[in-house]
């Protein structure tokens, strides 16, 4: 982009806010600033050629506050009324709208909403400071404030298990017959630990099938997971004509950690958002609701100068970390108190509860009464072992 670069090698544009990383949290923050702070300039630097990577993000509409829906609405590609879950011996429909965003739409909307010079792709930031970033081509972008949004770069500050998945968008010879998502089909083999299949019907003959399982290691064999997806389709009687999309990842499931150590990772005095700030649900791994709330917070701050922006983001992330001890405890119980083949019972117990409670749980907004209700009744893990895990023994 020679038209953007000065003779000294720096970029001509000096944005008010430079966001390093072009994922979900970064893009939503940029959209919020553009929508709600006219006259404030924002710039995104992303090492890949497209913003958002290769992802499908899904969420319950109830996860998003009504006042923030305008940030999300242009990105939504699919929306269904209701969803389903299934466990050995039980199945249930859940009320409420469920939505999906494809990264291709995410990239296209951002490029429509932001000036072309505000998006720098195919460049990696090699160094950050409070006044800008150096790129791998030797050039510098100066800015009034910088936000770190490159994901969880060093998970060593967290104690965590992992949610690993591979999803395939299958093109079928005949209609699959589903009219709404299946959030969890946990009737599949559970010997390795909690495992389920996730289904998104994009059209009568196109369905996204994701094989997901929880384990203590982030390593997985994508070919094995793809074979599971195709085998699941075969068992359902679906004739696969082709695979139109592939996606795979391992999401951290936090069972504990040190927030201060996490925040000190990387350049100092720079605010963090998204996974870099541990802004994800500790048990589901989902980050979209937090990304929307953080974007809304940033757009509404009195000042976007470096120091107050950093302080506001740290305060926000630390508050979320503190209030989510309960979810980290549940994750710890699932990994450490339940034998791998029995972990599904913890989730089956949860999904028998009130739908409104389930919705608040996904939004990470459980009340005290919700937490008591989740823990009461016949425990899905042995009481003695659960007590030892809670006490840290």
PDB file of N, CA, C and O in Angstrom, residues 144-175:
ATOM      1  N   UNK A 144      -2.674   7.279  18.835  1.00  0.00           N
ATOM      2  CA  UNK A 144      -2.909   7.861  20.158  1.00  0.00           C
ATOM      3  C   UNK A 144      -3.010   6.783  21.232  1.00  0.00           C
ATOM      4  O   UNK A 144      -2.626   6.986  22.385  1.00  0.00           O
ATOM      5  N   UNK A 145      -3.572   5.615  20.855  1.00  0.00           N
ATOM      6  CA  UNK A 145      -3.711   4.501  21.805  1.00  0.00           C
ATOM      7  C   UNK A 145      -3.669   3.196  21.022  1.00  0.00           C
ATOM      8  O   UNK A 145      -4.037   3.141  19.844  1.00  0.00           O
ATOM      9  N   UNK A 146      -3.215   2.136  21.680  1.00  0.00           N
ATOM     10  CA  UNK A 146      -3.084   0.818  21.057  1.00  0.00           C
ATOM     11  C   UNK A 146      -3.870  -0.198  21.879  1.00  0.00           C
ATOM     12  O   UNK A 146      -3.872  -0.141  23.117  1.00  0.00           O
ATOM     13  N   UNK A 147      -4.520  -1.132  21.190  1.00  0.00           N
ATOM     14  CA  UNK A 147      -5.234  -2.237  21.846  1.00  0.00           C
ATOM     15  C   UNK A 147      -4.667  -3.550  21.338  1.00  0.00           C
ATOM     16  O   UNK A 147      -4.546  -3.764  20.130  1.00  0.00           O
ATOM     17  N   UNK A 148      -4.335  -4.426  22.260  1.00  0.00           N
ATOM     18  CA  UNK A 148      -3.851  -5.773  21.939  1.00  0.00           C
ATOM     19  C   UNK A 148      -5.060  -6.691  21.736  1.00  0.00           C
ATOM     20  O   UNK A 148      -5.881  -6.867  22.637  1.00  0.00           O
ATOM     21  N   UNK A 149      -5.169  -7.285  20.535  1.00  0.00           N
ATOM     22  CA  UNK A 149      -6.315  -8.151  20.234  1.00  0.00           C
ATOM     23  C   UNK A 149      -5.876  -9.369  19.437  1.00  0.00           C
ATOM     24  O   UNK A 149      -6.598  -9.839  18.560  1.00  0.00           O
ATOM     25  N   UNK A 150      -4.697  -9.903  19.747  1.00  0.00           N
ATOM     26  CA  UNK A 150      -4.156 -11.024  18.958  1.00  0.00           C
ATOM     27  C   UNK A 150      -4.409 -12.374  19.595  1.00  0.00           C
ATOM     28  O   UNK A 150      -3.752 -13.366  19.254  1.00  0.00           O
ATOM     29  N   UNK A 151      -5.353 -12.443  20.507  1.00  0.00           N
ATOM     30  CA  UNK A 151      -5.700 -13.731  21.086  1.00  0.00           C
ATOM     31  C   UNK A 151      -4.848 -14.088  22.285  1.00  0.00           C
ATOM     32  O   UNK A 151      -3.998 -13.309  22.747  1.00  0.00           O
ATOM     33  N   UNK A 152      -5.085 -15.287  22.796  1.00  0.00           N
ATOM     34  CA  UNK A 152      -4.373 -15.775  23.973  1.00  0.00           C
ATOM     35  C   UNK A 152      -2.993 -16.238  23.543  1.00  0.00           C
ATOM     36  O   UNK A 152      -2.804 -17.381  23.116  1.00  0.00           O
ATOM     37  N   UNK A 153      -2.030 -15.342  23.633  1.00  0.00           N
ATOM     38  CA  UNK A 153      -0.699 -15.617  23.094  1.00  0.00           C
ATOM     39  C   UNK A 153       0.122 -16.540  23.990  1.00  0.00           C
ATOM     40  O   UNK A 153       0.991 -17.261  23.524  1.00  0.00           O
ATOM     41  N   UNK A 154      -0.120 -16.506  25.295  1.00  0.00           N
ATOM     42  CA  UNK A 154       0.609 -17.364  26.226  1.00  0.00           C
ATOM     43  C   UNK A 154      -0.373 -17.872  27.284  1.00  0.00           C
ATOM     44  O   UNK A 154      -0.702 -17.153  28.225  1.00  0.00           O
ATOM     45  N   UNK A 155      -0.863 -19.111  27.137  1.00  0.00           N
ATOM     46  CA  UNK A 155      -1.858 -19.633  28.084  1.00  0.00           C
ATOM     47  C   UNK A 155      -1.276 -20.093  29.413  1.00  0.00           C
ATOM     48  O   UNK A 155      -2.010 -20.609  30.257  1.00  0.00           O
ATOM     49  N   UNK A 156       0.025 -19.888  29.641  1.00  0.00           N
ATOM     50  CA  UNK A 156       0.651 -20.418  30.859  1.00  0.00           C
ATOM     51  C   UNK A 156       0.103 -19.759  32.127  1.00  0.00           C
ATOM     52  O   UNK A 156       0.238 -20.320  33.223  1.00  0.00           O
ATOM     53  N   UNK A 157      -0.497 -18.578  32.008  1.00  0.00           N
ATOM     54  CA  UNK A 157      -1.080 -17.931  33.190  1.00  0.00           C
ATOM     55  C   UNK A 157      -2.409 -18.554  33.580  1.00  0.00           C
ATOM     56  O   UNK A 157      -2.944 -18.261  34.655  1.00  0.00           O
ATOM     57  N   UNK A 158      -2.944 -19.420  32.734  1.00  0.00           N
ATOM     58  CA  UNK A 158      -4.226 -20.060  33.002  1.00  0.00           C
ATOM     59  C   UNK A 158      -4.026 -21.535  33.329  1.00  0.00           C
ATOM     60  O   UNK A 158      -3.156 -22.195  32.754  1.00  0.00           O
ATOM     61  N   UNK A 159      -4.845 -22.039  34.241  1.00  0.00           N
ATOM     62  CA  UNK A 159      -4.997 -23.479  34.399  1.00  0.00           C
ATOM     63  C   UNK A 159      -6.214 -23.852  33.572  1.00  0.00           C
ATOM     64  O   UNK A 159      -7.287 -23.280  33.755  1.00  0.00           O
ATOM     65  N   UNK A 160      -6.047 -24.751  32.627  1.00  0.00           N
ATOM     66  CA  UNK A 160      -7.183 -24.997  31.746  1.00  0.00           C
ATOM     67  C   UNK A 160      -7.169 -26.388  31.140  1.00  0.00           C
ATOM     68  O   UNK A 160      -6.131 -27.044  31.027  1.00  0.00           O
ATOM     69  N   UNK A 161      -8.370 -26.822  30.788  1.00  0.00           N
ATOM     70  CA  UNK A 161      -8.555 -27.933  29.880  1.00  0.00           C
ATOM     71  C   UNK A 161      -8.845 -27.333  28.514  1.00  0.00           C
ATOM     72  O   UNK A 161      -8.697 -26.127  28.311  1.00  0.00           O
ATOM     73  N   UNK A 162      -9.279 -28.187  27.592  1.00  0.00           N
ATOM     74  CA  UNK A 162      -9.464 -27.705  26.223  1.00  0.00           C
ATOM     75  C   UNK A 162     -10.719 -28.269  25.600  1.00  0.00           C
ATOM     76  O   UNK A 162     -11.063 -29.435  25.816  1.00  0.00           O
ATOM     77  N   UNK A 163     -11.396 -27.416  24.839  1.00  0.00           N
ATOM     78  CA  UNK A 163     -12.510 -27.855  24.013  1.00  0.00           C
ATOM     79  C   UNK A 163     -11.998 -27.881  22.577  1.00  0.00           C
ATOM     80  O   UNK A 163     -11.687 -26.843  22.000  1.00  0.00           O
ATOM     81  N   UNK A 164     -11.903 -29.064  22.011  1.00  0.00           N
ATOM     82  CA  UNK A 164     -11.318 -29.231  20.678  1.00  0.00           C
ATOM     83  C   UNK A 164     -12.415 -29.621  19.695  1.00  0.00           C
ATOM     84  O   UNK A 164     -13.310 -30.405  20.028  1.00  0.00           O
ATOM     85  N   UNK A 165     -12.327 -29.070  18.497  1.00  0.00           N
ATOM     86  CA  UNK A 165     -13.392 -29.361  17.541  1.00  0.00           C
ATOM     87  C   UNK A 165     -12.895 -29.260  16.111  1.00  0.00           C
ATOM     88  O   UNK A 165     -11.917 -28.578  15.801  1.00  0.00           O
ATOM     89  N   UNK A 166     -13.595 -29.962  15.242  1.00  0.00           N
ATOM     90  CA  UNK A 166     -13.434 -29.824  13.798  1.00  0.00           C
ATOM     91  C   UNK A 166     -14.825 -29.795  13.203  1.00  0.00           C
ATOM     92  O   UNK A 166     -15.647 -30.679  13.474  1.00  0.00           O
ATOM     93  N   UNK A 167     -15.096 -28.752  12.421  1.00  0.00           N
ATOM     94  CA  UNK A 167     -16.397 -28.612  11.786  1.00  0.00           C
ATOM     95  C   UNK A 167     -16.277 -28.705  10.279  1.00  0.00           C
ATOM     96  O   UNK A 167     -15.278 -28.263   9.688  1.00  0.00           O
ATOM     97  N   UNK A 168     -17.280 -29.296   9.653  1.00  0.00           N
ATOM     98  CA  UNK A 168     -17.318 -29.423   8.203  1.00  0.00           C
ATOM     99  C   UNK A 168     -18.705 -29.015   7.698  1.00  0.00           C
ATOM    100  O   UNK A 168     -19.720 -29.482   8.215  1.00  0.00           O
ATOM    101  N   UNK A 169     -18.714 -28.145   6.701  1.00  0.00           N
ATOM    102  CA  UNK A 169     -19.964 -27.774   6.050  1.00  0.00           C
ATOM    103  C   UNK A 169     -20.190 -28.776   4.923  1.00  0.00           C
ATOM    104  O   UNK A 169     -19.461 -28.787   3.920  1.00  0.00           O
ATOM    105  N   UNK A 170     -21.185 -29.621   5.113  1.00  0.00           N
ATOM    106  CA  UNK A 170     -21.439 -30.718   4.188  1.00  0.00           C
ATOM    107  C   UNK A 170     -22.520 -30.351   3.175  1.00  0.00           C
ATOM    108  O   UNK A 170     -23.556 -29.784   3.549  1.00  0.00           O
ATOM    109  N   UNK A 171     -22.270 -30.673   1.942  1.00  0.00           N
ATOM    110  CA  UNK A 171     -23.290 -30.547   0.901  1.00  0.00           C
ATOM    111  C   UNK A 171     -23.875 -31.937   0.675  1.00  0.00           C
ATOM    112  O   UNK A 171     -23.151 -32.882   0.349  1.00  0.00           O
ATOM    113  N   UNK A 172     -25.178 -32.056   0.850  1.00  0.00           N
ATOM    114  CA  UNK A 172     -25.845 -33.355   0.823  1.00  0.00           C
ATOM    115  C   UNK A 172     -26.618 -33.571  -0.471  1.00  0.00           C
ATOM    116  O   UNK A 172     -27.070 -32.609  -1.120  1.00  0.00           O
ATOM    117  N   UNK A 173     -26.770 -34.823  -0.800  1.00  0.00           N
ATOM    118  CA  UNK A 173     -27.518 -35.175  -2.014  1.00  0.00           C
ATOM    119  C   UNK A 173     -29.010 -34.933  -1.833  1.00  0.00           C
ATOM    120  O   UNK A 173     -29.710 -34.598  -2.798  1.00  0.00           O
ATOM    121  N   UNK A 174     -29.494 -35.102  -0.592  1.00  0.00           N
ATOM    122  CA  UNK A 174     -30.923 -34.932  -0.305  1.00  0.00           C
ATOM    123  C   UNK A 174     -31.080 -34.113   0.974  1.00  0.00           C
ATOM    124  O   UNK A 174     -30.151 -34.048   1.794  1.00  0.00           O
ATOM    125  N   UNK A 175     -32.242 -33.507   1.197  1.00  0.00           N
ATOM    126  CA  UNK A 175     -32.450 -32.702   2.406  1.00  0.00           C
ATOM    127  C   UNK A 175     -32.205 -33.484   3.687  1.00  0.00           C
ATOM    128  O   UNK A 175     -32.552 -34.667   3.794  1.00  0.00           O
TER     129      UNK A 175
END
